[in-house]
CSV table of C-alpha atoms in Angstrom, one decimal:
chain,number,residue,atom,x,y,z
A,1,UNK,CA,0.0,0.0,0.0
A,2,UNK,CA,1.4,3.1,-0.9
A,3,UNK,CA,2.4,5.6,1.8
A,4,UNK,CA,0.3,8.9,2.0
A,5,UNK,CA,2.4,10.5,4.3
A,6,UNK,CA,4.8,10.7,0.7
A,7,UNK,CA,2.6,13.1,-0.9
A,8,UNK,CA,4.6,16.1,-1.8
A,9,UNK,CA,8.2,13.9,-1.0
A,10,UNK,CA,11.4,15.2,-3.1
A,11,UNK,CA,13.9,12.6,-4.2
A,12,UNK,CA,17.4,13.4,-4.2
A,13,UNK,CA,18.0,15.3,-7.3
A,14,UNK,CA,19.9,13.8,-10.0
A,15,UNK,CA,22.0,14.5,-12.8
A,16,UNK,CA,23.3,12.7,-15.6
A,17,UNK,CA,25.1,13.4,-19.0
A,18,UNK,CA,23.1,12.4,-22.1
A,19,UNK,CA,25.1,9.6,-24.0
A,20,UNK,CA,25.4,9.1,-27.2
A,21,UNK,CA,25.5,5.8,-27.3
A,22,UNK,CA,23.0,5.6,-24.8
A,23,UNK,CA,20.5,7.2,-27.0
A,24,UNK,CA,21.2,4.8,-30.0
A,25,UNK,CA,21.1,1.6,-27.8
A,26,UNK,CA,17.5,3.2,-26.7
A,27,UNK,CA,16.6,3.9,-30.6
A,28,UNK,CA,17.8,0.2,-31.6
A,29,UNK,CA,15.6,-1.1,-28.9
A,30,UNK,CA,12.1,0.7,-30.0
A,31,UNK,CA,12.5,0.0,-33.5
A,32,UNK,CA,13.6,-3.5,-32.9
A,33,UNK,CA,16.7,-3.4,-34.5
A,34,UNK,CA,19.8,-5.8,-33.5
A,35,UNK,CA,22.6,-3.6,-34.2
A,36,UNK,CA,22.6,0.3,-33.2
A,37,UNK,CA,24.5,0.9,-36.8
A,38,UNK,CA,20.8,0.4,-38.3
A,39,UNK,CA,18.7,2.8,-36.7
A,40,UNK,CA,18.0,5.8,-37.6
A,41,UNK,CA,21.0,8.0,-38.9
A,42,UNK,CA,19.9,11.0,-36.6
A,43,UNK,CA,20.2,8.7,-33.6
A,44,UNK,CA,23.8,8.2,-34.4
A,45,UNK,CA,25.3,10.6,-36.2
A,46,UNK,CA,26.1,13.8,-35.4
A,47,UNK,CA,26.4,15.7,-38.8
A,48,UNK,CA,23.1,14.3,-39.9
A,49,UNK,CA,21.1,15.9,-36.6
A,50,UNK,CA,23.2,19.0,-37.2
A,51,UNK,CA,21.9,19.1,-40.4
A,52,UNK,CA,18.2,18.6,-39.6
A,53,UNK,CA,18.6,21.4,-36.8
A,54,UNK,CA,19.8,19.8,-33.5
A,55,UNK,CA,23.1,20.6,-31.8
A,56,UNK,CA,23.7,17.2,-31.6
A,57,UNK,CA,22.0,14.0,-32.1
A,58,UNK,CA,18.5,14.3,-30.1
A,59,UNK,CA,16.7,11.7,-27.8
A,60,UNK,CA,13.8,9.4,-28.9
A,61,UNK,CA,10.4,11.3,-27.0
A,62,UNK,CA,10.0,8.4,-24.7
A,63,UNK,CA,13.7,8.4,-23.7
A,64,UNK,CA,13.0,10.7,-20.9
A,65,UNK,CA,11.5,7.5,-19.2
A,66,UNK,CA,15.5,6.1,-17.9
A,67,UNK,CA,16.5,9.2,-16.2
A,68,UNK,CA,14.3,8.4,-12.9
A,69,UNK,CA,15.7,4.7,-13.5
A,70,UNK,CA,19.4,5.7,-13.9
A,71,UNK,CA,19.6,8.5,-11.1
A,72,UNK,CA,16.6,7.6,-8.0
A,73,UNK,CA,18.1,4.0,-7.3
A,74,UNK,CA,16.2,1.9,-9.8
A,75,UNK,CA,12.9,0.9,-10.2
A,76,UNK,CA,13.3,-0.2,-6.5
A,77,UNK,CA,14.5,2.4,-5.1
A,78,UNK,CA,11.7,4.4,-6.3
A,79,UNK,CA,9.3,2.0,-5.6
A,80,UNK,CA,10.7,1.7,-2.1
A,81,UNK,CA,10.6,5.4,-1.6
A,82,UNK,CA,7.1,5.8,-2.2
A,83,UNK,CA,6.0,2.5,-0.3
A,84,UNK,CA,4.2,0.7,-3.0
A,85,UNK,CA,4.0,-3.6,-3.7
A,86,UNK,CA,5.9,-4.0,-6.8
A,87,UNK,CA,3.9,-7.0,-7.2
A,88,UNK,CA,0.4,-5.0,-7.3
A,89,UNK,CA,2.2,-2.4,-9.9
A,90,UNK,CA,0.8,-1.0,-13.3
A,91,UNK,CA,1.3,2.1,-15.0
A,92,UNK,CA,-1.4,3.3,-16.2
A,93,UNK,CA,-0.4,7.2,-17.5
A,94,UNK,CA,2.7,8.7,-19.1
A,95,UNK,CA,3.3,12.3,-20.5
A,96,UNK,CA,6.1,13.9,-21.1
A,97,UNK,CA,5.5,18.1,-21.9
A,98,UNK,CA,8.8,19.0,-24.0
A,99,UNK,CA,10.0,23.1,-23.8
A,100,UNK,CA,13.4,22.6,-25.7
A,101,UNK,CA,14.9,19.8,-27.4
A,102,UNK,CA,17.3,17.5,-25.5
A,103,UNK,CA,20.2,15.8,-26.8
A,104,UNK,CA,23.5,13.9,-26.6
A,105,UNK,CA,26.7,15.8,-24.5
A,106,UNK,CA,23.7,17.7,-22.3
A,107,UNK,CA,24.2,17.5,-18.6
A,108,UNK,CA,20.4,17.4,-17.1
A,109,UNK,CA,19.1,18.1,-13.8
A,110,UNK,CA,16.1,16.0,-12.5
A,111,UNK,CA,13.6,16.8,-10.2
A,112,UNK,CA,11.8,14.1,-9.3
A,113,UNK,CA,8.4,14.5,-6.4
A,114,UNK,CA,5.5,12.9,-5.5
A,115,UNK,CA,3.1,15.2,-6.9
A,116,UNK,CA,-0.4,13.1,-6.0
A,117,UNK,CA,-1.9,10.4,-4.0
A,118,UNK,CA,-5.7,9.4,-4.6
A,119,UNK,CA,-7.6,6.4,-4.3
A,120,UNK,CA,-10.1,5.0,-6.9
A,121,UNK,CA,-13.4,3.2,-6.1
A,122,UNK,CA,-13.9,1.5,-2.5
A,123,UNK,CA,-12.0,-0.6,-0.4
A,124,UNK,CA,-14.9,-2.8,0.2
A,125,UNK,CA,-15.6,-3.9,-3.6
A,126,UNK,CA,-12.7,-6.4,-4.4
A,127,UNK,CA,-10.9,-5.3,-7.9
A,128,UNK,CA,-12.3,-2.0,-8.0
A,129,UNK,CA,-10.2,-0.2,-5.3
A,130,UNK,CA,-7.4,1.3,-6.5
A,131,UNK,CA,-4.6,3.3,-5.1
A,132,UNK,CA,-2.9,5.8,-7.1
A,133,UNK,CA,0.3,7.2,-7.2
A,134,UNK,CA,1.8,10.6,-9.5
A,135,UNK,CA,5.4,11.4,-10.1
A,136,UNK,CA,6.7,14.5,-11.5
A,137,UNK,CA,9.9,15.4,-12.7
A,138,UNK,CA,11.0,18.5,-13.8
A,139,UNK,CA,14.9,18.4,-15.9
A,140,UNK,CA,16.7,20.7,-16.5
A,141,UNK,CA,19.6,21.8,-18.4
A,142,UNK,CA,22.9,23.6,-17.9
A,143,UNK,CA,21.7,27.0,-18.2
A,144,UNK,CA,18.9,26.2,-15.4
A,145,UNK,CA,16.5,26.3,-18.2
A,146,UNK,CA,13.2,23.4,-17.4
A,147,UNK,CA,13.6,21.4,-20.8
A,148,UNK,CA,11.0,18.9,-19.7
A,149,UNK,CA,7.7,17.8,-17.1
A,150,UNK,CA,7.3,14.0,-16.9
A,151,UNK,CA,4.2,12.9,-14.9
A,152,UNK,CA,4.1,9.3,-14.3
A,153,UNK,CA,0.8,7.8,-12.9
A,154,UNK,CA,0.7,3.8,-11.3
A,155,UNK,CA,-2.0,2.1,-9.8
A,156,UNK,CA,-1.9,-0.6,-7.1
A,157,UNK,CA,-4.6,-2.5,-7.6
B,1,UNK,CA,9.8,15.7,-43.1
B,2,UNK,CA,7.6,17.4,-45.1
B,3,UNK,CA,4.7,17.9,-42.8
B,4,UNK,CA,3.5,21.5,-42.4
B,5,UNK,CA,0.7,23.2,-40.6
B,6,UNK,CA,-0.9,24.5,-44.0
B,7,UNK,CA,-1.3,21.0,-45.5
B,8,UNK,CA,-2.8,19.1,-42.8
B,9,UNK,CA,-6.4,19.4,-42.1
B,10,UNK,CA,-8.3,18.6,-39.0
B,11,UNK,CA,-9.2,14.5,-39.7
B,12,UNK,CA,-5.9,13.8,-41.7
B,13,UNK,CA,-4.5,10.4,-40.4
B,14,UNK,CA,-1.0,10.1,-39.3
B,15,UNK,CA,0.5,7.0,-41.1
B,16,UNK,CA,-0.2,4.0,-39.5
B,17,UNK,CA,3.2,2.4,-38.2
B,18,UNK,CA,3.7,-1.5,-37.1
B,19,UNK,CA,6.4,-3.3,-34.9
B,20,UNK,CA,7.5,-6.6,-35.7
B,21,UNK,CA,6.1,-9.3,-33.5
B,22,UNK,CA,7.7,-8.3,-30.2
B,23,UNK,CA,10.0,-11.2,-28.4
B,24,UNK,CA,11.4,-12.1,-24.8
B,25,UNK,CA,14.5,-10.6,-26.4
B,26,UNK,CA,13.2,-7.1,-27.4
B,27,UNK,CA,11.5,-6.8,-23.8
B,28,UNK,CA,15.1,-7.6,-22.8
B,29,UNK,CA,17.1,-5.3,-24.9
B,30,UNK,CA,14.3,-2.3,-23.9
B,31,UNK,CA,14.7,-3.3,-20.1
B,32,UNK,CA,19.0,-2.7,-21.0
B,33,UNK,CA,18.2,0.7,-23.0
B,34,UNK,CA,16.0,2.1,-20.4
B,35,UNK,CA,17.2,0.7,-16.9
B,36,UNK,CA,13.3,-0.6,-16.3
B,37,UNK,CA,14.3,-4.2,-14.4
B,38,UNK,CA,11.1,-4.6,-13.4
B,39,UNK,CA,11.1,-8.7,-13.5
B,40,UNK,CA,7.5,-8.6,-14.8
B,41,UNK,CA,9.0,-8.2,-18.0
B,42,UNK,CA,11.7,-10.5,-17.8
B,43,UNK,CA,11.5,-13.4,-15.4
B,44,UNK,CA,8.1,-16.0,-16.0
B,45,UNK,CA,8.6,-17.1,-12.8
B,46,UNK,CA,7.7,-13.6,-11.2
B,47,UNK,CA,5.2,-13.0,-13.5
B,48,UNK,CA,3.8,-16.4,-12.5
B,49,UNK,CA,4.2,-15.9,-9.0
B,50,UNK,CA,1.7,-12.5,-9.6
B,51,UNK,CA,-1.2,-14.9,-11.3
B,52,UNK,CA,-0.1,-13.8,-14.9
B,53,UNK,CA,0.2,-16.6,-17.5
B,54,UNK,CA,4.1,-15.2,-18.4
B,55,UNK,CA,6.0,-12.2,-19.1
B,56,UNK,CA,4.3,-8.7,-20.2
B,57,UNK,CA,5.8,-5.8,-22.2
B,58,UNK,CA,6.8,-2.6,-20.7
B,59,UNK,CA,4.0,-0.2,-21.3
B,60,UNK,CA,7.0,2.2,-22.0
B,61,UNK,CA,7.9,-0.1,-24.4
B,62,UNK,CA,4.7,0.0,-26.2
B,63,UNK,CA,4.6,4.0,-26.2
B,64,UNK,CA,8.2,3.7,-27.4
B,65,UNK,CA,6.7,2.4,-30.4
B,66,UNK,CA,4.1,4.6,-30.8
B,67,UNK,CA,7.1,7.5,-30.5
B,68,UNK,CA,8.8,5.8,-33.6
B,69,UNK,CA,5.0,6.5,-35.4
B,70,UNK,CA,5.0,9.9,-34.7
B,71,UNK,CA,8.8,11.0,-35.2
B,72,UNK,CA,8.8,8.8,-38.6
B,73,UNK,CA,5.9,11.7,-39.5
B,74,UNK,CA,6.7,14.5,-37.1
B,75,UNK,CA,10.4,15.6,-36.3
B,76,UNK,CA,11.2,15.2,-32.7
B,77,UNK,CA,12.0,19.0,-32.0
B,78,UNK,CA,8.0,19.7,-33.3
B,79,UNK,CA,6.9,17.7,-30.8
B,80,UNK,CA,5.2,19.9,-27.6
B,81,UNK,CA,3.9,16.9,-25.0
B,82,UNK,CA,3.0,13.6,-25.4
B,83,UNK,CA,0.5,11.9,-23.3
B,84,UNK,CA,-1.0,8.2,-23.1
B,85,UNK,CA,-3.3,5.8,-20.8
B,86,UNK,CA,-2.4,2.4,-21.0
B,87,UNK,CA,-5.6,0.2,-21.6
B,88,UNK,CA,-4.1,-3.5,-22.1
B,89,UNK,CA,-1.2,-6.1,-21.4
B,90,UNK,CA,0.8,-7.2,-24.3
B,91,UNK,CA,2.5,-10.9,-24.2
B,92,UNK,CA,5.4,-11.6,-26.4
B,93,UNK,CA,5.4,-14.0,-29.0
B,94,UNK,CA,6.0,-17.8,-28.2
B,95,UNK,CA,8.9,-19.1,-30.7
B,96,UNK,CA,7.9,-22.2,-30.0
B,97,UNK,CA,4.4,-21.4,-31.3
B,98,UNK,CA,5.5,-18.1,-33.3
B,99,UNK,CA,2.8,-18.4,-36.0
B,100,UNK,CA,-0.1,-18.6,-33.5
B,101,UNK,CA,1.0,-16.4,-31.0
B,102,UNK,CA,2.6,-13.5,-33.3
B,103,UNK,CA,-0.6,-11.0,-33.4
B,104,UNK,CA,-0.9,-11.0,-30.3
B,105,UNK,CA,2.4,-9.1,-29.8
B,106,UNK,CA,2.4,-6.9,-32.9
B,107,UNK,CA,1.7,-3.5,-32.7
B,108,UNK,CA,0.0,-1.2,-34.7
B,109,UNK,CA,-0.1,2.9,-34.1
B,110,UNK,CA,-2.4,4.7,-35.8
B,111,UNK,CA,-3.6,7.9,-35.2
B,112,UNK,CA,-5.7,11.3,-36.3
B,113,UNK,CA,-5.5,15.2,-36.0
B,114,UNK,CA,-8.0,16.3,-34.3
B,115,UNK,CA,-7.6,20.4,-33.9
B,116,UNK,CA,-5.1,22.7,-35.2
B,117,UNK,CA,-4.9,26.0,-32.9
B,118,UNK,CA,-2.3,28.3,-32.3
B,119,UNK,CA,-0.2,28.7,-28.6
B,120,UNK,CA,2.5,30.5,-27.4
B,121,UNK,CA,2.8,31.8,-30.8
B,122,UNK,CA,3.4,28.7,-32.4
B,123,UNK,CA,0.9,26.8,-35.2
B,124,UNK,CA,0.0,23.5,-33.5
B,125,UNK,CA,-1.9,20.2,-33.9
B,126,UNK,CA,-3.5,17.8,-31.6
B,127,UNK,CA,-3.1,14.1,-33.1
B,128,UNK,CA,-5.1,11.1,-31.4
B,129,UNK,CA,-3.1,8.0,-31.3
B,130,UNK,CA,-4.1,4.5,-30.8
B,131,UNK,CA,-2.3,1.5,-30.5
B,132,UNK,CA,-3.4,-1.6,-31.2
B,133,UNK,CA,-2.3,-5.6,-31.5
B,134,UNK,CA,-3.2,-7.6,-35.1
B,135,UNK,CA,-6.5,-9.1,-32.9
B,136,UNK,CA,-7.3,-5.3,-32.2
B,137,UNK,CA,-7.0,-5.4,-28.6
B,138,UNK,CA,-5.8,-2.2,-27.1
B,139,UNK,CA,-2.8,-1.6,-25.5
B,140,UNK,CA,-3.0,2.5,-25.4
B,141,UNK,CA,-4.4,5.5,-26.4
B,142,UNK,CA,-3.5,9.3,-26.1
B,143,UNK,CA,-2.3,12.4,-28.1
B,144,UNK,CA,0.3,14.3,-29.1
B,145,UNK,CA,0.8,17.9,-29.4
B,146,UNK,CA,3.3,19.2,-32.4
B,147,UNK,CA,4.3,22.5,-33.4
B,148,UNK,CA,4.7,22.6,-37.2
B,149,UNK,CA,6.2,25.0,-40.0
């Protein structure tokens, strides 16, 4: 069950360096590919994202999704921190809001909260209780400027 | 790209974009690429141990996929937010039993504009997306917002 008394909790904030390679191994795993030399030339190279207006080669839109993973302890670490049953998990919402584009050589800064705890239906009725869980994570980038709002909804059902 | 604001109309459909049939291996490769080691997606014997018949894909995985529909029609710096609700579970296919158990683990993205507006001094669109598997169960729907030329 998660813990209400998280509502409005702060994780450490985290930074990390956007990789390169990092962004083409994520590319070569949504379009199913085996090798990260056949995805999408934007993904790795850097003159052909300069060339279609990036500073450098930019991120997939879902790639956003690793930096809570990579910098707030894991899945379990996060999962830990807010008190919820990893085995009663789903997500049920994503959205990312983009402000600038991101990409490879940036060095981010991620805020990550709990931004909402609710509870869905009644405890009483079996399957239709629900308890419900928001994350939000603001990054930003070098110059302090917010490049990004995550909001990541799970339910424990 | 070519896409700009003056040639798409309100009801234009995005191309529709589909995944191959989705393996253990590519839930393993996107659990590697995005540091999601959740075991449901991995390890049948967890997924067993929570009352479901094996493994599931990410959802993240799934709206992964429906990011490679959009940016193979929209470039990646047009796009403004990105938003789904995940509706369904998606099993991988069984290569043991590939033939039979390959729709149920490919996915198809379609979507729709549904407005054009302008905001913050840019000319936008809102597309609905949908994805789907080949027996049209739903795995997710949502929008996207895009700022176009």
């Amino acid at each position: 069950m998660a813990d209400k008394s998280k509502l409005g909790f702060e994780f450490p904030t985290g930074y990390l360096r956007v990789e390169k390679n990092k962004i083409a191994e994520f590319a070569a795993a949504l379009s199913q590919k085996d090798s990260t030399n056949d995805v999408k030339k934007i993904y790795r190279d850097e003159d052909t994202a300069r060339s279609e207006g990036y500073i450098n080669i930019p991120i997939p839109p879902t790639f956003p999704t690793g930096f809570a993973f990579w910098t707030a302890g894991g899945l379990f670490g996060i999962i830990d921190k807010v008190g919820a049953d990893v085995t009663k998990l789903l997500h049920s919402e994503e959205e990312y809001e983009y402000f600038a584009p991101i990409c490879a050589g940036d060095m981010l800064t991620a805020k990550m909260k709990v931004a909402d705890m609710y509870e869905r239906g009644r405890k009483e009725r079996k399957g239709r209780y629900f308890e419900i869980t928001v994350l939000e994570t603001e990054v930003f980038n070098e110059k302090n400027e917010l490049v990004l709002r995550a909001r990541t909804t799970f339910v424990e059902r | 790209m070519n896409v700009c604001y003056d040639n798409i109309q309100t009801g234009d459909m995005m191309p529709p974009y589909t995944s191959l049939p989705i393996t253990r291996t590519h839930l393993v490769r996107y659990a590697g690429a995005s540091g999601d080691f959740n075991p449901l997606h991995h390890d049948e014997s967890f997924a067993k141990a929570i009352g479901l018949e094996t493994v599931i894909s990410h959802g993240m995985f799934i709206m992964g996929i429906a990011g490679e529909a959009i940016t193979a029609w929209i470039d990646n710096k047009c796009l403004r937010k990105f938003s789904v609700h995940f509706m369904g579970m998606t099993q991988p296919a069984d290569l043991d039993d590939f033939e039979n158990t390959k729709g149920r683990a490919t996915i198809t993205v379609t979507g729709k504009v549904v407005e054009k507006f302008e905001e913050n001094g840019e000319k936008r669109i809102r597309c609905d997306i949908i994805a789907q598997d080949a027996l049209g169960s739903r795995k997710l729907s949502g929008y996207f917002i895009a700022s176009l030329p």
